[in-house]
Amino acid sequence: MATKPDRNLQVRCLNCLERFTVKKGAEKAACPKCEMEWRISWHDDGMAKIRGPVWSKTRK
Ligand SMILES: [Zn+2]
């Protein structure tokens, strides 16, 4: 039996709509396609969701 893909770790980039996998427990993740950084939030069931863009990098 093949290992099932970790769908919970997949998010969709809000900038270019690319689907990519984030590290479990990560607070931020960068889209491999457009390199936009996103803040990740985690649901109780372990599902990752994009909260919004990471601004701190550009501000400081
Ligand atoms: Zn993207």
Coordinates of N, CA and C and ligand atoms in Angstrom, one line a residue, residues 13 15-18 31 33-36 38, ligand 1:
C13 N -1.5 28.7 -2.9 CA -1.0 30.1 -2.8 C -2.0 31.1 -3.3
N15 N -1.6 34.0 -4.2 CA -1.0 34.9 -5.2 C -1.1 34.3 -6.6
C16 N -0.5 33.1 -6.7 CA -0.5 32.5 -8.1 C -1.3 31.2 -8.1
L17 N -2.0 30.8 -7.0 CA -2.8 29.7 -7.0 C -2.1 28.3 -7.1
E18 N -0.8 28.4 -6.9 CA -0.1 27.1 -7.0 C -0.3 26.3 -5.7
C31 N 5.9 30.1 -1.2 CA 5.4 29.4 -2.4 C 6.6 29.2 -3.3
K33 N 6.7 28.7 -6.4 CA 6.5 29.3 -7.7 C 6.7 30.8 -7.8
C34 N 6.0 31.5 -6.9 CA 6.1 33.0 -6.9 C 7.0 33.5 -5.8
E35 N 7.4 32.6 -4.9 CA 8.3 32.9 -3.8 C 7.6 33.9 -2.8
M36 N 6.4 34.0 -2.8 CA 5.6 34.8 -1.8 C 5.6 34.0 -0.5
W38 N 3.9 33.1 3.1 CA 2.6 33.1 3.7 C 2.7 32.6 5.2
Ligands
ZN1 ZN 2.6 31.5 -5.4

